[in-house]
Amino acid sequence: FAPHIAPRALLMVGGRKDTTIVVPAQQELYEAARDPKAIQWFAQYGHVPPPEVVYPALQKFFAARL
């Protein structure tokens, strides 16, 4: 269903150490989505990066689109 999110903007947040949705699967999902889209990787985290790490990326993404 990823291609159907457009024309709404999509921000994917990915943990490079995620063992629930592994990096190749995250990348495939991202590539299936259409623009406008962005992905923010967090190298040191798994499936759920802590909010204090994710929030700045969310703020930047929303500020550019709202």
GROMACS .gro file of C-alpha atoms in nm, residues 17-63:
model
   47
   17LYS     CA    1   1.971  -0.217   1.419
   18ASP     CA    2   1.604  -0.306   1.374
   19THR     CA    3   1.546  -0.681   1.394
   20THR     CA    4   1.165  -0.652   1.365
   21ILE     CA    5   1.163  -0.486   1.021
   22VAL     CA    6   1.512  -0.539   0.888
   23VAL     CA    7   1.690  -0.266   0.693
   24PRO     CA    8   1.644  -0.424   0.346
   25ALA     CA    9   1.268  -0.449   0.407
   26GLN     CA   10   1.256  -0.087   0.527
   27GLN     CA   11   1.445   0.025   0.218
   28GLU     CA   12   1.214  -0.173  -0.011
   29LEU     CA   13   0.908  -0.017   0.150
   30TYR     CA   14   1.060   0.329   0.115
   31GLU     CA   15   1.141   0.273  -0.252
   32ALA     CA   16   0.783   0.156  -0.316
   33ALA     CA   17   0.643   0.482  -0.178
   34ARG     CA   18   0.603   0.777  -0.410
   35ASP     CA   19   0.717   1.135  -0.361
   36PRO     CA   20   0.694   1.339  -0.153
   37LYS     CA   21   0.886   1.112   0.080
   38ALA     CA   22   1.185   1.117   0.311
   39ILE     CA   23   1.362   0.865   0.530
   40GLN     CA   24   1.557   0.932   0.848
   41TRP     CA   25   1.795   0.661   0.961
   42PHE     CA   26   1.911   0.619   1.319
   43ALA     CA   27   2.225   0.406   1.312
   44GLN     CA   28   2.249   0.318   1.679
   45TYR     CA   29   1.883   0.219   1.736
   46GLY     CA   30   1.653  -0.072   1.669
   47HIS     CA   31   1.281  -0.083   1.600
   48VAL     CA   32   1.178   0.207   1.825
   49PRO     CA   33   1.428   0.493   1.852
   50PRO     CA   34   1.366   0.707   2.162
   51PRO     CA   35   1.134   1.006   2.120
   52GLU     CA   36   1.400   1.261   2.209
   53VAL     CA   37   1.601   1.136   1.910
   54VAL     CA   38   1.307   1.117   1.668
   55TYR     CA   39   1.130   1.444   1.754
   56PRO     CA   40   1.385   1.678   1.592
   57ALA     CA   41   1.349   1.489   1.263
   58LEU     CA   42   0.971   1.508   1.290
   59GLN     CA   43   0.981   1.879   1.363
   60LYS     CA   44   1.202   1.947   1.062
   61PHE     CA   45   0.983   1.734   0.834
   62PHE     CA   46   0.658   1.898   0.947
   63ALA     CA   47   0.803   2.250   0.941
   0.00000   0.00000   0.00000
